mmCIF file of C-alpha atoms in Angstrom:
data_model
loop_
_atom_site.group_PDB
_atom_site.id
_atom_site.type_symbol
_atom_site.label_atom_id
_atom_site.label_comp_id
_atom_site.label_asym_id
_atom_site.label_seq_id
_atom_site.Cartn_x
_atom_site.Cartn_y
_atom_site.Cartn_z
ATOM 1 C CA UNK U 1 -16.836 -30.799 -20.325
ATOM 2 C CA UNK U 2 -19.592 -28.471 -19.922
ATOM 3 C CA UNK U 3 -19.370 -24.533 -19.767
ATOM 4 C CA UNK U 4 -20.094 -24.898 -16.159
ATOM 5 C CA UNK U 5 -17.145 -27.315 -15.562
ATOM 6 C CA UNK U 6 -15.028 -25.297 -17.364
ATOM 7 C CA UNK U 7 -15.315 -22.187 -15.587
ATOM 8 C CA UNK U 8 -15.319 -23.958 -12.070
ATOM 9 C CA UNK U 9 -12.157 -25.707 -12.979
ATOM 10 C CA UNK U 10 -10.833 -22.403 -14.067
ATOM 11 C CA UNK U 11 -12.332 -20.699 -11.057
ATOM 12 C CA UNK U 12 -10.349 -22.937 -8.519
ATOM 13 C CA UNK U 13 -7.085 -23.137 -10.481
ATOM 14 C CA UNK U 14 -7.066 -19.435 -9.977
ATOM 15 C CA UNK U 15 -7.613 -19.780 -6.050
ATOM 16 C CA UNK U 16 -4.767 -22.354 -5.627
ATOM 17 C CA UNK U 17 -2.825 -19.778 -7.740
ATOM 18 C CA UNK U 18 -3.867 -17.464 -5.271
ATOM 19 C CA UNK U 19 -2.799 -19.246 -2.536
ATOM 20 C CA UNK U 20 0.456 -19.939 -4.048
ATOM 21 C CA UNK U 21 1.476 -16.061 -4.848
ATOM 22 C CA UNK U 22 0.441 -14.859 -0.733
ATOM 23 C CA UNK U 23 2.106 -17.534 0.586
ATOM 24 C CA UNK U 24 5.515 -17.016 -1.260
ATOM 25 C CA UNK U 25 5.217 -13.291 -1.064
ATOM 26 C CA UNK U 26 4.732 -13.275 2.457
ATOM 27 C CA UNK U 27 7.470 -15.964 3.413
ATOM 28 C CA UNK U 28 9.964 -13.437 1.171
ATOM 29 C CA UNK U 29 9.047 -10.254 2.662
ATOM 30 C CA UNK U 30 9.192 -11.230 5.902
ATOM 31 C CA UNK U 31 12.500 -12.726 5.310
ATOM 32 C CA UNK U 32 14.313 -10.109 3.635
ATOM 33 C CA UNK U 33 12.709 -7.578 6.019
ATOM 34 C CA UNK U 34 13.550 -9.963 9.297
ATOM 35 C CA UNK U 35 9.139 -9.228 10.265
ATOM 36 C CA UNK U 36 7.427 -11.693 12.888
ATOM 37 C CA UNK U 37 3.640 -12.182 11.707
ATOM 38 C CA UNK U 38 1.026 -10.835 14.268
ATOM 39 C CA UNK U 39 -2.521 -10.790 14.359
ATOM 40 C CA UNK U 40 -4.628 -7.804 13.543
ATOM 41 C CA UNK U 41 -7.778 -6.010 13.849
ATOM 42 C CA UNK U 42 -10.747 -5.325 11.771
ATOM 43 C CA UNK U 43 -11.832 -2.218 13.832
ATOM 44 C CA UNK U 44 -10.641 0.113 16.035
ATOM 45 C CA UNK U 45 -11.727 2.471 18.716
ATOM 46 C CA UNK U 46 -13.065 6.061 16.788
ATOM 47 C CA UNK U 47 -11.560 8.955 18.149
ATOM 48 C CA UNK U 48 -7.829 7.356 19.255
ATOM 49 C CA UNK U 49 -6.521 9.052 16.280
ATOM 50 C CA UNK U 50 -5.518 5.233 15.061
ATOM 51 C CA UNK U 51 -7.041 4.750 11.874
ATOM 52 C CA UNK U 52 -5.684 5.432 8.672
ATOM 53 C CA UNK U 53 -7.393 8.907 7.630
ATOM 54 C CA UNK U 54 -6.100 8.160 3.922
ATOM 55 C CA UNK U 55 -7.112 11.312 2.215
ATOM 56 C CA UNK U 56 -8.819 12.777 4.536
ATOM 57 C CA UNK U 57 -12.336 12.578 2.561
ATOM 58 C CA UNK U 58 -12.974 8.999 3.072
ATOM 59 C CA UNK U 59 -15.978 7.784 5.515
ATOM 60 C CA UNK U 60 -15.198 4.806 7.430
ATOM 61 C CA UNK U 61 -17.321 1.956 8.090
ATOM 62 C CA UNK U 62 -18.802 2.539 11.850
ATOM 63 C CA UNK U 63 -20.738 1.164 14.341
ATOM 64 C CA UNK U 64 -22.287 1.210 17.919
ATOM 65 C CA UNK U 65 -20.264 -1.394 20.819
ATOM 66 C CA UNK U 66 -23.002 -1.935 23.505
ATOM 67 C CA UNK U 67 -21.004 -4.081 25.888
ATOM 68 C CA UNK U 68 -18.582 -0.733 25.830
ATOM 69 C CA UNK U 69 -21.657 2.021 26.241
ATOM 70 C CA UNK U 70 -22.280 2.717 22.787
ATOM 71 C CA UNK U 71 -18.950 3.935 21.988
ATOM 72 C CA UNK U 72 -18.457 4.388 18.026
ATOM 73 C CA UNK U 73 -15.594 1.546 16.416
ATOM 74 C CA UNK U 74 -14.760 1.770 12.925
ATOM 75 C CA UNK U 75 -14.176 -0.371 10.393
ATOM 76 C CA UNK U 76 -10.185 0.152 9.575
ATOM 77 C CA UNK U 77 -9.006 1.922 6.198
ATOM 78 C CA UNK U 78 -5.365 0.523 6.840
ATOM 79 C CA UNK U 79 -3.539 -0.143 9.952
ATOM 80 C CA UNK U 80 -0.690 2.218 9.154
ATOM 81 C CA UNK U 81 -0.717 4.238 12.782
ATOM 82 C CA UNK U 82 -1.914 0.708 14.660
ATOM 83 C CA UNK U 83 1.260 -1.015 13.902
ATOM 84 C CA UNK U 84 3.748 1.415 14.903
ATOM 85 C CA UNK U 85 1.678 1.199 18.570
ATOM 86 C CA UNK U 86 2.277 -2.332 17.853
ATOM 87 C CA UNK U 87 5.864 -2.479 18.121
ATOM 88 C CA UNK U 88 5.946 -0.795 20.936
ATOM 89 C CA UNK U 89 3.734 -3.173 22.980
ATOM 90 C CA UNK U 90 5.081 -6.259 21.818
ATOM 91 C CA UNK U 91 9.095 -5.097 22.386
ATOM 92 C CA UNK U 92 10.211 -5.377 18.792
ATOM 93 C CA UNK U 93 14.062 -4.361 18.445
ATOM 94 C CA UNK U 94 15.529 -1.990 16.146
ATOM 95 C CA UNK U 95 16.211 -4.003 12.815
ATOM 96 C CA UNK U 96 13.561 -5.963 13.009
ATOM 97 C CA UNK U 97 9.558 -5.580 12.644
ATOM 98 C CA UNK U 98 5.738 -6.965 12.524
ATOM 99 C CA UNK U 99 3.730 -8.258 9.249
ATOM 100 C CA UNK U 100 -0.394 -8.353 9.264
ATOM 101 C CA UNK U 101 -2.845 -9.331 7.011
ATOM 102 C CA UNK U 102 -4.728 -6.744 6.806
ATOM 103 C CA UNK U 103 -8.642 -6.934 5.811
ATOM 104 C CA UNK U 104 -10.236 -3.257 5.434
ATOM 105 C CA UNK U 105 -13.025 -1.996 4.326
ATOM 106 C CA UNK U 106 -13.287 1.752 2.062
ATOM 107 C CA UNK U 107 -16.672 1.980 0.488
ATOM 108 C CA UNK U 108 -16.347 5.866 -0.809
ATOM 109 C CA UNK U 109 -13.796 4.255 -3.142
ATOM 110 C CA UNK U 110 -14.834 4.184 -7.008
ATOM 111 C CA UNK U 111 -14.809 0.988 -8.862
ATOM 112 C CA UNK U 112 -12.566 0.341 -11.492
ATOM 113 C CA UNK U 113 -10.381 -2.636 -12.672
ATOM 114 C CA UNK U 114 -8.043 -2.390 -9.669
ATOM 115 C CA UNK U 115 -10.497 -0.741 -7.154
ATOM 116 C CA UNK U 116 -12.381 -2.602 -5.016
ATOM 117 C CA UNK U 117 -14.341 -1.308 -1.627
ATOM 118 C CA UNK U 118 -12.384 -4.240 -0.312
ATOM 119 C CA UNK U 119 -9.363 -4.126 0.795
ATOM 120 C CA UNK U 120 -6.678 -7.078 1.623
ATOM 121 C CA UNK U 121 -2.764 -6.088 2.420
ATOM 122 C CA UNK U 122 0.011 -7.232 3.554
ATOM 123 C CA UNK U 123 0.595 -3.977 6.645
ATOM 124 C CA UNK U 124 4.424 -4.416 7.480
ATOM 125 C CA UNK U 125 6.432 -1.857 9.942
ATOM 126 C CA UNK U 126 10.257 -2.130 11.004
ATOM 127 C CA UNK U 127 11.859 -0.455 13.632
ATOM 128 C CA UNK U 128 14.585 1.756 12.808
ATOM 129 C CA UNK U 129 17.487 3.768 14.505
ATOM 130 C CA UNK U 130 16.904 8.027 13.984
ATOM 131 C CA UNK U 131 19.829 7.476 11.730
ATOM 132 C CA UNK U 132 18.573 5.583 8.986
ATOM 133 C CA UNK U 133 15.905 8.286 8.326
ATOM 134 C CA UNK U 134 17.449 8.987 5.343
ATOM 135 C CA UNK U 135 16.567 8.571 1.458
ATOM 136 C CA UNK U 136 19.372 5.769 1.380
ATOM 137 C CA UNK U 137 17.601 3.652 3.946
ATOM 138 C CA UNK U 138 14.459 4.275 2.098
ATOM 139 C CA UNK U 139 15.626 3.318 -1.141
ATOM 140 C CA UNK U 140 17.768 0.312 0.418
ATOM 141 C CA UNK U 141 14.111 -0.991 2.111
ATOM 142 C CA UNK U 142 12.511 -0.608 -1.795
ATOM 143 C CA UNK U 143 15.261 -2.926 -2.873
ATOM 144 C CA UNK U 144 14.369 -5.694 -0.729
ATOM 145 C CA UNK U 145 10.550 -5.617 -1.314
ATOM 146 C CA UNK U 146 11.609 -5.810 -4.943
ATOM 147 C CA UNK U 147 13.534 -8.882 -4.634
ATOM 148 C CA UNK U 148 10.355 -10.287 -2.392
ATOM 149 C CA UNK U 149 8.317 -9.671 -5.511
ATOM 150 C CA UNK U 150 11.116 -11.100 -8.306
ATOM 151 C CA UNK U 151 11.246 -13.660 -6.415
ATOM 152 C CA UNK U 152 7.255 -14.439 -6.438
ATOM 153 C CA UNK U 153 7.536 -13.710 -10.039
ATOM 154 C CA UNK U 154 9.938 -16.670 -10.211
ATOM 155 C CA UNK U 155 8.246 -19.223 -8.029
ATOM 156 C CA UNK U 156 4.771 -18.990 -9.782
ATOM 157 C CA UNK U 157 6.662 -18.722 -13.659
ATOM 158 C CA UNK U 158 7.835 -21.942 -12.802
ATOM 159 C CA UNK U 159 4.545 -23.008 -11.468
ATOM 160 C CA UNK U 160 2.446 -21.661 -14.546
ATOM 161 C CA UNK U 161 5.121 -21.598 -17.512
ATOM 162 C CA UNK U 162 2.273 -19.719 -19.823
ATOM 163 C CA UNK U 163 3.232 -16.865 -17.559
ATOM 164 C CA UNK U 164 6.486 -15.040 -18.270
ATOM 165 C CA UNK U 165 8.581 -12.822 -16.073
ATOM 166 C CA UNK U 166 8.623 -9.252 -16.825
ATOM 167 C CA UNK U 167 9.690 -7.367 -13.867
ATOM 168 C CA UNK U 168 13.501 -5.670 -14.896
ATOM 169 C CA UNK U 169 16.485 -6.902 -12.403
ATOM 170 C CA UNK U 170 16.155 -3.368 -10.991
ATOM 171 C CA UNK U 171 13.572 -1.347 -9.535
ATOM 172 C CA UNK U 172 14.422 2.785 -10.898
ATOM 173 C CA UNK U 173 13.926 5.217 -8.124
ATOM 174 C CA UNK U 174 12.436 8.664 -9.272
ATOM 175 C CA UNK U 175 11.021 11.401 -7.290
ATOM 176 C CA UNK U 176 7.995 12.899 -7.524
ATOM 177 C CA UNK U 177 9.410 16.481 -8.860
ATOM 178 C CA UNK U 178 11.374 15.258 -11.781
ATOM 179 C CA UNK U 179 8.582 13.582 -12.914
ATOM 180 C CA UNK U 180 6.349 16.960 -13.021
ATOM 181 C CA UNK U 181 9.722 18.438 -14.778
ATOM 182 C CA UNK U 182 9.542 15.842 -17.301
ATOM 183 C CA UNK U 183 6.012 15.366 -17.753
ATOM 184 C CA UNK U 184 4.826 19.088 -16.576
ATOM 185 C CA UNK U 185 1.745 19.067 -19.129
ATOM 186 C CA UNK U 186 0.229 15.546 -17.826
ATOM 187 C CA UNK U 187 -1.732 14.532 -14.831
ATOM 188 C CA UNK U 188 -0.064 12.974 -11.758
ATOM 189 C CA UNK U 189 -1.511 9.209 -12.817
ATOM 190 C CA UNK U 190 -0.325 9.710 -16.692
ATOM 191 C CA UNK U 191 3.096 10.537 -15.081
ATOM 192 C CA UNK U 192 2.768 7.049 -13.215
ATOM 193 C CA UNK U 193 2.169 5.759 -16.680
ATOM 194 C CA UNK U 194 5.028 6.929 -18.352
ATOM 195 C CA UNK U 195 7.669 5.979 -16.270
ATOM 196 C CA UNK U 196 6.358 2.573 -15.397
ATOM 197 C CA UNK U 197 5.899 1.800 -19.363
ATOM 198 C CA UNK U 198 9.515 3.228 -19.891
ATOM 199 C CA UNK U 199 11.028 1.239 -16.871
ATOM 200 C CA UNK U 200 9.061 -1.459 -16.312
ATOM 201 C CA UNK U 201 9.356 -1.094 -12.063
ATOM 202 C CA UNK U 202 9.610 2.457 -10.182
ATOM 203 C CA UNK U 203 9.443 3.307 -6.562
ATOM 204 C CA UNK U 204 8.404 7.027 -7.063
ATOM 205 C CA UNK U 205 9.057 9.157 -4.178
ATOM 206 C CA UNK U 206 7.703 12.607 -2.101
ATOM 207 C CA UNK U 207 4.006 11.480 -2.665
ATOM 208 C CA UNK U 208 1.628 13.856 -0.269
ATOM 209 C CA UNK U 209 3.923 17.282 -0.225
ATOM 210 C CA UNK U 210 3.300 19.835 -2.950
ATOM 211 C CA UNK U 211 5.489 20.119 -5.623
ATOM 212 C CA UNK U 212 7.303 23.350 -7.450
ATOM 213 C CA UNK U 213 3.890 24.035 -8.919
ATOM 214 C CA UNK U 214 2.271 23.875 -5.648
ATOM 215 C CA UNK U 215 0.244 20.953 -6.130
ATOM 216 C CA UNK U 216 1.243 17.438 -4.407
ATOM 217 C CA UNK U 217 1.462 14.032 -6.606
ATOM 218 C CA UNK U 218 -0.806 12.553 -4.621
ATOM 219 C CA UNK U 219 -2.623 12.686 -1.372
ATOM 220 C CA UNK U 220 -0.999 11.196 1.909
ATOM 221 C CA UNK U 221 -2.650 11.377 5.245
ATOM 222 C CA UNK U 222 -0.422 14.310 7.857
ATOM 223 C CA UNK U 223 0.056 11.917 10.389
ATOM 224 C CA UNK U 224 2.429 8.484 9.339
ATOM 225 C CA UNK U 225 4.205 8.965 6.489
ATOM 226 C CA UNK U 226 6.860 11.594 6.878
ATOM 227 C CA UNK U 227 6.436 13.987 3.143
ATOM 228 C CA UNK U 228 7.538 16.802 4.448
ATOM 229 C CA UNK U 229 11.560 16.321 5.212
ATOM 230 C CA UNK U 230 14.042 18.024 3.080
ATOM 231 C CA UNK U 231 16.383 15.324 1.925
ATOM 232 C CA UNK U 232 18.427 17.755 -0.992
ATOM 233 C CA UNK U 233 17.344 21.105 -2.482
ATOM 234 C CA UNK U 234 14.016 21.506 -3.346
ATOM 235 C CA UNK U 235 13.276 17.972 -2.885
ATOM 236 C CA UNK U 236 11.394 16.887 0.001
ATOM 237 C CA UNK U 237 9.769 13.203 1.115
ATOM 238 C CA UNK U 238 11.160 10.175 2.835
ATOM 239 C CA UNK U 239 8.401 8.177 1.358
ATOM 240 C CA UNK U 240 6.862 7.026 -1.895
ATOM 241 C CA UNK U 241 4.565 4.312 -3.963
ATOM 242 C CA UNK U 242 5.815 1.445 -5.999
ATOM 243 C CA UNK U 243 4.925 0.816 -9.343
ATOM 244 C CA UNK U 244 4.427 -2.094 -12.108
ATOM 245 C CA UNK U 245 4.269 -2.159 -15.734
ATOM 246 C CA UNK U 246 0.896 -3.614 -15.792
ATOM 247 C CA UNK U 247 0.928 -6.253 -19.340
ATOM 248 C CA UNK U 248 -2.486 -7.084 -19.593
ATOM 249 C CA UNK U 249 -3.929 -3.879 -18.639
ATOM 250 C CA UNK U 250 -0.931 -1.251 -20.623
ATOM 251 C CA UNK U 251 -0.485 0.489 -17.408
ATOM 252 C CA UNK U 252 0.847 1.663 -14.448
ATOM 253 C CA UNK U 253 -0.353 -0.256 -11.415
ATOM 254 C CA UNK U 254 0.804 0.726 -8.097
ATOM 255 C CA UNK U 255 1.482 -2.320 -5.726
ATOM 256 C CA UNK U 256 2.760 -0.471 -2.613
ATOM 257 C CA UNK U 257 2.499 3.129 -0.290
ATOM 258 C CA UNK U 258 5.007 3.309 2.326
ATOM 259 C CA UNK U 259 7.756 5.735 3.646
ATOM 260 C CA UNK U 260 9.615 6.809 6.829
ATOM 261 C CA UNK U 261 6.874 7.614 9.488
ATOM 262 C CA UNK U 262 6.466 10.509 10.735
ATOM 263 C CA UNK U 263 9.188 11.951 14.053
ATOM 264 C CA UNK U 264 7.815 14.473 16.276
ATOM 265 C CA UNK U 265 9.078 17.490 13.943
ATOM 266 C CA UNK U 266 7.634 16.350 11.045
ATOM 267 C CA UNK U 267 4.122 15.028 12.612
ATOM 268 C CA UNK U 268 3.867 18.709 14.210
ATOM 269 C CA UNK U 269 4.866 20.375 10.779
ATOM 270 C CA UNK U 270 2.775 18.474 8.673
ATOM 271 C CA UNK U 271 -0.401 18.925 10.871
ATOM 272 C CA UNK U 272 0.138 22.304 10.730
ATOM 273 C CA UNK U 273 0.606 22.097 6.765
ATOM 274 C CA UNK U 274 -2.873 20.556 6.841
ATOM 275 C CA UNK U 275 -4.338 22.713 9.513
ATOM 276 C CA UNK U 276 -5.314 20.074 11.651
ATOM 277 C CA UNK U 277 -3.142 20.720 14.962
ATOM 278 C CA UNK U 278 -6.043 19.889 17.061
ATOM 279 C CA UNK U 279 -5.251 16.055 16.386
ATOM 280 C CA UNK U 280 -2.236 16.320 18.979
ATOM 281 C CA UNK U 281 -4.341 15.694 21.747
ATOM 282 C CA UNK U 282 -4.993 12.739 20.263
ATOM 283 C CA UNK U 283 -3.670 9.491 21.813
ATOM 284 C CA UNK U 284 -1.837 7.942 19.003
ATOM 285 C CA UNK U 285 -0.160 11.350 18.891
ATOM 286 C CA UNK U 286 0.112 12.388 22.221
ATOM 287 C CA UNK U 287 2.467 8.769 22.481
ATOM 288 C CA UNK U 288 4.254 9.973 19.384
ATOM 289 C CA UNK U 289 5.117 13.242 20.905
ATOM 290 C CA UNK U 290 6.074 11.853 24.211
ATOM 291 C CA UNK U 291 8.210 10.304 22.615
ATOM 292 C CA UNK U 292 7.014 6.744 23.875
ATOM 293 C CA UNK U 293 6.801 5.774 20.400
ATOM 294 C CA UNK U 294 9.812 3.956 17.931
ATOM 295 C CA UNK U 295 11.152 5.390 15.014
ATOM 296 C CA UNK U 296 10.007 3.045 12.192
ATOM 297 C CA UNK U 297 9.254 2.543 7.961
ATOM 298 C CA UNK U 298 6.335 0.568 6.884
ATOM 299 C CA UNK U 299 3.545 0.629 4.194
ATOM 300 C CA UNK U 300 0.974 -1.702 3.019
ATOM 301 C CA UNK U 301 1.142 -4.342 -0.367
ATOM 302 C CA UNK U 302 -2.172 -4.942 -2.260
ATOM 303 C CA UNK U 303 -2.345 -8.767 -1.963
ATOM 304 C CA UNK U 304 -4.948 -8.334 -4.456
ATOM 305 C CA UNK U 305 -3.130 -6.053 -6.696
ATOM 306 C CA UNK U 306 0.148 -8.486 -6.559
ATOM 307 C CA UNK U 307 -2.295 -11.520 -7.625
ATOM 308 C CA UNK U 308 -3.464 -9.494 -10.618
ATOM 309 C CA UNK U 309 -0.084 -8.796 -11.456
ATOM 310 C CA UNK U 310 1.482 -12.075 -11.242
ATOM 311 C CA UNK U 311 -1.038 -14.269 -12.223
ATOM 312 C CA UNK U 312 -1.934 -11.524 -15.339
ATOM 313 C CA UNK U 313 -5.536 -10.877 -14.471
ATOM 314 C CA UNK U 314 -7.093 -7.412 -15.894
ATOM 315 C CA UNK U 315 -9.602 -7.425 -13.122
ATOM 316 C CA UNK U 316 -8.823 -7.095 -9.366
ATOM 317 C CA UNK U 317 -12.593 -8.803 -9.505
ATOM 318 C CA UNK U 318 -10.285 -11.875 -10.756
ATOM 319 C CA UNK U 319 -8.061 -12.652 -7.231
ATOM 320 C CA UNK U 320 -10.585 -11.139 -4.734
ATOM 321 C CA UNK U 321 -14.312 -11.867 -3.661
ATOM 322 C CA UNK U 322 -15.995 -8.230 -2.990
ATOM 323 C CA UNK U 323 -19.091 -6.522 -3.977
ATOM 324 C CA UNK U 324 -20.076 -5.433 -7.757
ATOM 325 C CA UNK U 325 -22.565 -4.066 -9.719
ATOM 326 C CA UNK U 326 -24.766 -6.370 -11.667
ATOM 327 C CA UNK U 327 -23.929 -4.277 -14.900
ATOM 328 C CA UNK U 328 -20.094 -4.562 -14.367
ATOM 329 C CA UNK U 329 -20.811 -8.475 -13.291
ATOM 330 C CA UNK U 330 -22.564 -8.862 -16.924
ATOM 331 C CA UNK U 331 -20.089 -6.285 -18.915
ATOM 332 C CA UNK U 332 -17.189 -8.842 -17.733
ATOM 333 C CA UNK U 333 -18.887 -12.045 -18.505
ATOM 334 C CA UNK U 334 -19.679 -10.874 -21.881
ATOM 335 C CA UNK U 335 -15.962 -10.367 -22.412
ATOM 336 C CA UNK U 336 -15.589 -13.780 -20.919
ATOM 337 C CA UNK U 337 -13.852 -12.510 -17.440
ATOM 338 C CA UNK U 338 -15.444 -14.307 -14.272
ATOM 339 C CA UNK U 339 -15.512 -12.564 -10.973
ATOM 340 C CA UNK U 340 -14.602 -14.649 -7.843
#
């Protein structure tokens, strides 16, 4: 067999492997988290308020509609705000919720092994009772996302038995601020590294309010996650980002950013944290504060990410066809690593 063969052999192995981890992911998430799969959009109207504002810094894709009088869509960063509109419209009951495939585009992000400028998740949201906005619910949510992914672990293990499971039979939950306390002389991602190395799975939590030092982990748009809360003393955040020991690439890799969205208190107080009060007028938040809106959780899971993961690539390049530079094209095959 040639070179050639090889690598096209190789090349759609990996696809059906693919194929194999999405579909058994999806069927176990939407289980555990009783979700219906919907359809969803590429782009949205500009200036709803609906798109995913991410860090705030980040340019979406956009473009002229001339059947609608030029008005400006964008491509979407995530569909974070879209789904909780969503379950609204299509009548979803408390306890139960909506799962997309989500395809998005981000091209101000940097390239690295698990950065792409595309994007492919699995957007879920669940409608909840004003009760469960609690840590406990959170935390009891984590739990069954974790199972999803043990149990995609499992499935493709016995699929590919040259791949081992690794995940721990528990996912540790840590927040945010006891990770500065531990770790107060490293940076926010060489936390993430230490406690995913030490425990293997973490759901880290209060990512996007600042900490005792008055810096936040991480960056999290004002508007859907709810980082603000107070859930004890001097801890605050009813949301947070999951994390994988990584074995091929010795690091952290983060698989998942969801939380508690955002009630009317907390959309007001974080808007004002961010001094950016003018986006109540808004439609997305005008609903929200009208209270025509349900009280939900959701987040987004990196299809590609959980490929890499499961099926031990060091490249996101590996489980997902996107765009690359020629240098890191021929840097990769000299190591022998083919991009899709």
């Amino acid at each position: 067999m040639t070179t050639a063969e090889m690598t096209t052999t190789d090349l759609l192995e990996t696809e059906e492997a693919i194929s194999l981890v999405k579909s058994v992911f999806a069927r176990e998430l939407a289980r555990r988290l009783r979700l219906s799969c919907v359809s969803a959009p590429i782009a949205v109207l500009d200036g709803t308020g609906i798109n995913d504002d991410l860090n705030g810094v980040e340019r979406p894709v956009a473009f002229l509609i001339k059947a609608l009088a030029e008005r400006r869509a964008v491509v979407v960063h995530s569909l974070a705000k879209w789904k909780r509109l969503r379950l609204r419209e299509l009548g979803i009951a408390a306890g139960r919720g909506l799962l997309t495939d989500m395809r998005a585009l981000r091209p101000d992000e940097d390239y690295s092994p698990i950065h792409s400028i595309y994007v492919d998740q699995w957007d879920w949201e669940q409608h909840i009772a004003a009760e469960q906005r609690t840590p406990e619910f959170l935390r009891a949510t984590v739990e069954h996302i974790y199972e999803a992914l043990r149990a995609t672990e499992t499935e493709v293990a016995a699929r590919y038995p040259d791949i081992m499971p690794v995940l721990p039979g528990r996912i540790t939950f840590l927040h945010a601020e006891d990770l500065l306390r531990q770790y107060p002389e490293l940076t926010p991602k060489e936390r993430e590294h230490e406690a995913a190395r030490q425990y293997g799975a973490v759901f880290l939590m209060g990512i996007g309010g600042a900490l005792s030092h008055g810096e936040a982990h991480d960056g999290r748009a004002p508007d859907y996650d709810d980082w603000s809360t107070e859930t004890a003393p001097g801890y605050q955040g009813l949301n947070g980002d999951l994390l994988v020991w990584h074995p091929v690439l010795q690091t952290a890799l983060e698989l998942s950013s969801m939380g508690i969205r955002v009630d009317k208190l907390a959309l007001r107080r974080q808007l004002a944290l961010r001094g950016c009060e003018q986006r109540q007028e808004l439609d997305f938040h005008g609903r929200l504060l009208r209270d025509e809106l349900p009280e939900s959780i959701g987040g987004g899971i990196g299809q590609s990410r959980v490929c890499m993961f499961m099926l031990r690539k060091g490249h996101i390049g590996e489980v997902q066809v996107s765009i690359w530079p020629e240098e890191v094209r021929r840097e990769l095959a000299d190591m022998g690593v083919t991009l899709l």
